[in-house]
Tab-separated table of C-alpha atoms in Angstrom:
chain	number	residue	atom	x	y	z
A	127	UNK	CA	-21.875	6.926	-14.582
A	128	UNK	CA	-22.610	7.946	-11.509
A	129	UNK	CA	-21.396	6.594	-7.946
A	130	UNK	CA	-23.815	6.384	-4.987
A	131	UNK	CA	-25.014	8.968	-2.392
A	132	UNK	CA	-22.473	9.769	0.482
A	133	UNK	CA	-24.154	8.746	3.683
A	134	UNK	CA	-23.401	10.036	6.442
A	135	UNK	CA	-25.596	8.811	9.169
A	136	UNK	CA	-23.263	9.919	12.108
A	137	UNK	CA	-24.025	13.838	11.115
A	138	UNK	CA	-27.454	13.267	13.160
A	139	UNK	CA	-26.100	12.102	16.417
A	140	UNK	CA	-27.164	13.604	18.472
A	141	UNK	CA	-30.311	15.070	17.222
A	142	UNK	CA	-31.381	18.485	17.850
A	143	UNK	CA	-32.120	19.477	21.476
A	144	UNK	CA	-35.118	21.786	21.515
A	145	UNK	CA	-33.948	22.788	25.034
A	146	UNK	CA	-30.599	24.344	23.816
A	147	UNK	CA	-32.571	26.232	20.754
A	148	UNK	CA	-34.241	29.583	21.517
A	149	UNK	CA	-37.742	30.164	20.446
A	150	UNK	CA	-38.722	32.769	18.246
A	151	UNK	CA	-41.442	34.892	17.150
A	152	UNK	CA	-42.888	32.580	15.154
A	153	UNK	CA	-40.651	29.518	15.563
A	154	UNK	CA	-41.044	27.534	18.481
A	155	UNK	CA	-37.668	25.854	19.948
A	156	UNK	CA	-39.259	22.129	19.518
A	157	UNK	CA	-39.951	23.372	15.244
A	158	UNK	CA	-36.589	24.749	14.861
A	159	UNK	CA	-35.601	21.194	16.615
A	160	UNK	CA	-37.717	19.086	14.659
A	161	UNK	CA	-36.557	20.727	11.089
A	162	UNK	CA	-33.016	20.995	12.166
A	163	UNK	CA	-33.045	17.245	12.350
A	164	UNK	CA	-35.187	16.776	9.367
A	165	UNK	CA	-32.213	18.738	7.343
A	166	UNK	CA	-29.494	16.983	9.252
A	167	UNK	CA	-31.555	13.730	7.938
A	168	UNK	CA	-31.386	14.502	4.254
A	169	UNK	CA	-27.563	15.788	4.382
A	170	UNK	CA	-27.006	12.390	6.143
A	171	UNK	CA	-28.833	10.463	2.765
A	172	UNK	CA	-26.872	12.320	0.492
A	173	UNK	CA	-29.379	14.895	-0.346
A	174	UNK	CA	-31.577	12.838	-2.767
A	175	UNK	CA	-33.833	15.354	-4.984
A	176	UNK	CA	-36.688	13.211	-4.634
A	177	UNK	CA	-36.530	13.657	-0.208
A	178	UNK	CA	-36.226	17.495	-0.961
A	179	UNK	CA	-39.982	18.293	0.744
A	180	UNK	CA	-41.551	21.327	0.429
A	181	UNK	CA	-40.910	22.159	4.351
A	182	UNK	CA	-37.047	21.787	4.060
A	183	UNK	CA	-37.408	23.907	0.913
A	184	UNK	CA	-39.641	26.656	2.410
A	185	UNK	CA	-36.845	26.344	5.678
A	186	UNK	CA	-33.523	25.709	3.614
A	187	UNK	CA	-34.358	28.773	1.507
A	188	UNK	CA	-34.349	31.154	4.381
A	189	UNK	CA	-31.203	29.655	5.859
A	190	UNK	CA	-27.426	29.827	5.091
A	191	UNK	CA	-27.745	32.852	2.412
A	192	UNK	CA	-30.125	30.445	0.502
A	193	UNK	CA	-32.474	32.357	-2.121
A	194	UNK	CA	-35.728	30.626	-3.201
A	195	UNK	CA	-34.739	30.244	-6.955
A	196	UNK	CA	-38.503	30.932	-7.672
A	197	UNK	CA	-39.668	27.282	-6.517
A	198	UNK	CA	-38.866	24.258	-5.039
A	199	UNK	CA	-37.653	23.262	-8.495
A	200	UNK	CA	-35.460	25.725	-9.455
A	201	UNK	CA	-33.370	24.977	-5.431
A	202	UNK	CA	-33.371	21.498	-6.355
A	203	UNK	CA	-31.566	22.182	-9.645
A	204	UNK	CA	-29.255	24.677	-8.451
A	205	UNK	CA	-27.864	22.743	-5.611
A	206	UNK	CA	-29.006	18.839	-5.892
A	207	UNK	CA	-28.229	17.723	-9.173
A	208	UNK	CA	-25.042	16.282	-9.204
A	209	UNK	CA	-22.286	15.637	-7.024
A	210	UNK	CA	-20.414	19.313	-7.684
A	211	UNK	CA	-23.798	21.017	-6.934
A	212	UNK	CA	-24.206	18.959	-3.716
A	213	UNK	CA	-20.787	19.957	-3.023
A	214	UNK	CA	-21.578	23.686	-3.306
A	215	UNK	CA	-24.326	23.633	-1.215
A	216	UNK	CA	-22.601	22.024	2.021
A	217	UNK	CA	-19.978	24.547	1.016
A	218	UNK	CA	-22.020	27.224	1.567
A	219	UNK	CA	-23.540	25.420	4.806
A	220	UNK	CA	-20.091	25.295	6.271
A	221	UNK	CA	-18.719	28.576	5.495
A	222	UNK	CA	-21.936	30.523	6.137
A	223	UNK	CA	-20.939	32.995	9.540
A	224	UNK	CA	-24.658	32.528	10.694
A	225	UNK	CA	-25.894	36.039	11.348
A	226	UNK	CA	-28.456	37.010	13.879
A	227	UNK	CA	-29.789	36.872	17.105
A	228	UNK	CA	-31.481	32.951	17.603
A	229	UNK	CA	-34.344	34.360	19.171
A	230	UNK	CA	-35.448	35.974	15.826
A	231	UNK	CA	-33.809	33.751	13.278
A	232	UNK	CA	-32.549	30.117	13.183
A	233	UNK	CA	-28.353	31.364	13.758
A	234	UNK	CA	-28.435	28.868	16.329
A	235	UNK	CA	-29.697	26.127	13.954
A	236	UNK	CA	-27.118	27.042	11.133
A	237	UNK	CA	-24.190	27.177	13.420
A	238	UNK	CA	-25.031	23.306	14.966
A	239	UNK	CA	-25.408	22.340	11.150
A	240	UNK	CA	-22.136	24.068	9.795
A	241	UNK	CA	-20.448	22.623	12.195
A	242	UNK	CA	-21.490	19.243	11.910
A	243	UNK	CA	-20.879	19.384	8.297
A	244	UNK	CA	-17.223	20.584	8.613
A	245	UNK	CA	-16.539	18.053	11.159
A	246	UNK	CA	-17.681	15.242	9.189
A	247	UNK	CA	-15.705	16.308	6.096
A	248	UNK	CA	-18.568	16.388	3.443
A	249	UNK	CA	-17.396	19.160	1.553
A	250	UNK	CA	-14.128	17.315	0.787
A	251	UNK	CA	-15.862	14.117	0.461
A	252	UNK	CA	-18.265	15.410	-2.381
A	253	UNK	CA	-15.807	17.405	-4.080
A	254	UNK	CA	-14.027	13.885	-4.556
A	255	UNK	CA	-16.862	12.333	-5.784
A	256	UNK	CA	-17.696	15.630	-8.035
A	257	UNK	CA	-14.563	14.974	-9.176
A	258	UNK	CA	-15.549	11.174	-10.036
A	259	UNK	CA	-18.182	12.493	-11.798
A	260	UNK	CA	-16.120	14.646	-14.074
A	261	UNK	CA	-13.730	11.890	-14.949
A	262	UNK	CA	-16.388	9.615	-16.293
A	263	UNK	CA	-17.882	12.075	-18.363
A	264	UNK	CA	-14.941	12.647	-19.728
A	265	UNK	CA	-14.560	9.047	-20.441
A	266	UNK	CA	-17.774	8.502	-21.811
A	267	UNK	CA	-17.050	11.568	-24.132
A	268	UNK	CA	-13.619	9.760	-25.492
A	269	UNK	CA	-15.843	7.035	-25.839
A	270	UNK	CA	-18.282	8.410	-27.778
A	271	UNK	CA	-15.628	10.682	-29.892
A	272	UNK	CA	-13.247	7.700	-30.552
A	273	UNK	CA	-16.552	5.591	-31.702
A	274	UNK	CA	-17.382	8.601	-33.877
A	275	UNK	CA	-13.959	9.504	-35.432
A	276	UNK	CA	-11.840	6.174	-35.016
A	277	UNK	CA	-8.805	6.039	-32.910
A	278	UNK	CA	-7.109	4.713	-30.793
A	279	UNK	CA	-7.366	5.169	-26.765
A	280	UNK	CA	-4.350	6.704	-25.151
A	281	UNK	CA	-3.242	7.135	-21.725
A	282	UNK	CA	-6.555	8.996	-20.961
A	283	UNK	CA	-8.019	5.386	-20.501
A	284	UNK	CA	-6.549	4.846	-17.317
A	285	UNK	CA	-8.147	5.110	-14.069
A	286	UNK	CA	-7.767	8.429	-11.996
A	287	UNK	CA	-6.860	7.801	-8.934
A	288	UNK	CA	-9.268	8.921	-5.715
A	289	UNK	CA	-8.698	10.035	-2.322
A	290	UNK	CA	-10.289	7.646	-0.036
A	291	UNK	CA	-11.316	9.201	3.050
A	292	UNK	CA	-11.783	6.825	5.198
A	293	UNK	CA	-14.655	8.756	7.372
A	294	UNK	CA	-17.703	8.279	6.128
């Protein structure tokens, strides 16, 4: 039913620069490198549940207006479980206004990611393949309803068309 991640390998290039990231209290500027590029890495796979580590979580859930949803669980169910909840999430990466001073949170972090997520159009890009999604549930449902009831398909059969990108 479902399509394939959306890679996007171009989103890490280039990688984080620890010498253009201020340090903070309790961050050093080669960490906030180092995890910057780890997220950037598991945007770029398509944000598979199973690469969700418990160091992206314990980052990603102090970043972009992210709350911890009581565990590592609960974040990967709210925002990596399908293609509409992966959608949601870079949403909120792009659109977040990245508060703060980068020498006391990771504003400078947020801003490179938002930034490379809106240039790469991954919002759009999911919210076509959310979209996807929908239509062959929907399909599988009519399946499953005609098999039930009898009936003949109609004009819901045919293919919905998709926006093809092109980018990534």
């Amino acid at each position: 039913m479902t399509a394939g991640p959306i890679l996007c390998e171009r989103l890490r290039i280039p990688p984080f620069d620890p010498a253009v990231l201020k340090p903070t209290r309790w961050a050093t500027a080669q960490q906030k490198a180092k995890l910057g590029n780890a997220i950037l890495r598991f945007i770029a796979l398509g944000m598979p549940a199973e690469k969700f580590t418990p160091a992206l979580y314990n980052r990603l859930s102090n970043m972009f207006g992210f709350i911890a949803h009581y565990n590592r669980t609960g974040f990967v169910q709210t925002w990596f479980d399908n293609a509409a909840t992966r959608r949601d999430f870079l949403d909120q990466v792009a659109r977040y206004p990245c508060w703060g001073d980068p020498t006391f949170v990771w504003s400078d972090v947020e801003k490179e990611i938002g930034q490379r997520v809106r240039e790469n159009l991954l919002v759009e890009a999911w919210t076509t393949r959310a979209r996807e999604e929908q239509v062959a549930r929907e399909k599988a449902e009519l399946a499953r309803l005609l098999a039930k009831h009898g009936g003949k398909a109609t004009s819901a059969d045919a293919p919905v068309p998709t926006v093809q990108l092109g980018l990534l």
